[in-house]
Amino acid sequence: MNCLKKVGLDHRTYHKPNQLSGGQQQRVAIARALVANPAILLVDEPTGNLDSKNGDIVMELLEQLNRAGTTICMVTHDPRYAAMAHRQLNLLDGEIIETQIVKEAI
């Protein structure tokens, strides 16, 4: 339940998936990934179905996890969230066309 609390869904603990919105299901998927306390977290468009407020909450959580030592490998098309990365790889047709260090890792 602690992981659901981290994504702001502890009040929906006993709801079935069909009783959750798309954004809530997205946050449950993130909470589910956090249960095992992974060293590396692969996230593909973690804010894709979320409004900006909940997207920011998820990104803040990912940033906290990263500061605590979890490596985050994220795919996003959102430049606001891409700017939060330490390193960016830009792809075109499946090929890396640019690599840049945005900010030094903590």
Short mmCIF file of C-alpha atoms in Angstrom, two decimals:
data_model
loop_
_atom_site.label_atom_id
_atom_site.label_comp_id
_atom_site.label_asym_id
_atom_site.label_seq_id
_atom_site.Cartn_x
_atom_site.Cartn_y
_atom_site.Cartn_z
CA MET A 1 0.00 0.00 0.00
CA ASN A 2 2.97 2.33 0.56
CA CYS A 3 3.67 2.32 -3.20
CA LEU A 4 0.06 3.28 -3.92
CA LYS A 5 0.44 6.13 -1.47
CA LYS A 6 3.53 7.34 -3.32
CA VAL A 7 1.47 7.76 -6.49
CA GLY A 8 -1.53 9.23 -4.63
CA LEU A 9 -3.84 6.23 -4.97
CA ASP A 10 -3.95 4.68 -1.51
CA HIS A 11 -7.66 5.65 -1.35
CA ARG A 12 -8.29 3.34 -4.36
CA THR A 13 -6.60 0.24 -2.91
CA TYR A 14 -9.59 -2.08 -3.25
CA HIS A 15 -10.88 -0.87 -6.62
CA LYS A 16 -10.73 -3.13 -9.66
CA PRO A 17 -8.86 -1.97 -12.80
CA ASN A 18 -12.12 -1.25 -14.65
CA GLN A 19 -13.04 1.13 -11.84
CA LEU A 20 -9.93 3.26 -12.44
CA SER A 21 -9.36 5.93 -15.07
CA GLY A 22 -6.58 5.55 -17.62
CA GLY A 23 -4.39 7.93 -15.64
CA GLN A 24 -5.04 6.02 -12.41
CA GLN A 25 -4.16 2.76 -14.15
CA GLN A 26 -0.91 4.39 -15.33
CA ARG A 27 -0.06 5.36 -11.75
CA VAL A 28 -0.92 1.85 -10.50
CA ALA A 29 1.53 0.45 -13.08
CA ILE A 30 4.24 2.72 -11.65
CA ALA A 31 3.37 1.69 -8.09
CA ARG A 32 3.50 -1.97 -9.13
CA ALA A 33 7.00 -1.45 -10.54
CA LEU A 34 8.15 0.12 -7.27
CA VAL A 35 7.08 -2.79 -5.06
CA ALA A 36 10.28 -4.74 -5.73
CA ASN A 37 12.46 -1.69 -4.98
CA PRO A 38 14.37 -2.09 -8.26
CA ALA A 39 17.91 -0.81 -8.81
CA ILE A 40 16.99 0.07 -12.40
CA LEU A 41 13.58 1.27 -13.50
CA LEU A 42 12.64 1.26 -17.19
CA VAL A 43 9.72 3.61 -17.89
CA ASP A 44 8.11 4.23 -21.27
CA GLU A 45 6.08 7.45 -21.38
CA PRO A 46 5.32 7.34 -17.63
CA THR A 47 3.16 10.47 -17.92
CA GLY A 48 1.42 9.48 -21.16
CA ASN A 49 -2.14 9.19 -19.82
CA LEU A 50 -1.80 11.76 -17.06
CA ASP A 51 -2.85 15.37 -16.74
CA SER A 52 -0.02 17.81 -16.03
CA LYS A 53 -0.58 17.82 -12.25
CA ASN A 54 -0.38 14.03 -11.92
CA GLY A 55 2.41 13.90 -14.50
CA ASP A 56 4.43 16.25 -12.33
CA ILE A 57 3.72 14.10 -9.26
CA VAL A 58 4.98 10.97 -11.07
CA MET A 59 8.07 12.78 -12.33
CA GLU A 60 8.84 14.10 -8.84
CA LEU A 61 8.57 10.53 -7.54
CA LEU A 62 10.95 9.29 -10.25
CA GLU A 63 13.35 12.10 -9.42
CA GLN A 64 13.26 11.17 -5.72
CA LEU A 65 13.94 7.54 -6.60
CA ASN A 66 16.87 8.61 -8.76
CA ARG A 67 18.32 10.75 -5.96
CA ALA A 68 18.02 7.71 -3.67
CA GLY A 69 20.11 5.64 -6.09
CA THR A 70 17.64 4.08 -8.53
CA THR A 71 18.75 4.31 -12.14
CA ILE A 72 15.87 5.54 -14.30
CA CYS A 73 15.84 4.84 -18.03
CA MET A 74 12.89 6.75 -19.47
CA VAL A 75 11.40 7.21 -22.91
CA THR A 76 9.45 10.43 -23.36
CA HIS A 77 8.37 12.83 -26.05
CA ASP A 78 7.72 15.59 -23.50
CA PRO A 79 10.59 18.11 -23.53
CA ARG A 80 9.73 19.30 -19.99
CA TYR A 81 10.37 15.85 -18.60
CA ALA A 82 13.29 15.07 -20.92
CA ALA A 83 15.02 18.16 -19.49
CA MET A 84 15.01 16.47 -16.07
CA ALA A 85 17.38 13.76 -17.33
CA HIS A 86 21.07 13.61 -16.55
CA ARG A 87 21.79 12.21 -20.00
CA GLN A 88 19.71 12.28 -23.15
CA LEU A 89 19.87 10.02 -26.18
CA ASN A 90 17.94 11.34 -29.15
CA LEU A 91 16.72 8.78 -31.64
CA LEU A 92 15.59 8.99 -35.25
CA ASP A 93 14.19 5.87 -36.92
CA GLY A 94 15.66 3.70 -34.16
CA GLU A 95 19.18 5.12 -34.47
CA ILE A 96 20.93 7.28 -31.88
CA ILE A 97 21.58 10.62 -33.56
CA GLU A 98 22.72 12.61 -30.54
CA THR A 99 23.94 11.99 -27.01
CA GLN A 100 24.26 14.77 -24.51
CA ILE A 101 24.88 15.14 -20.80
CA VAL A 102 22.26 17.56 -19.54
CA LYS A 103 23.35 17.71 -15.91
CA GLU A 104 25.81 15.81 -13.79
CA ALA A 105 24.47 12.93 -11.74
CA ILE A 106 24.24 13.47 -8.01
#
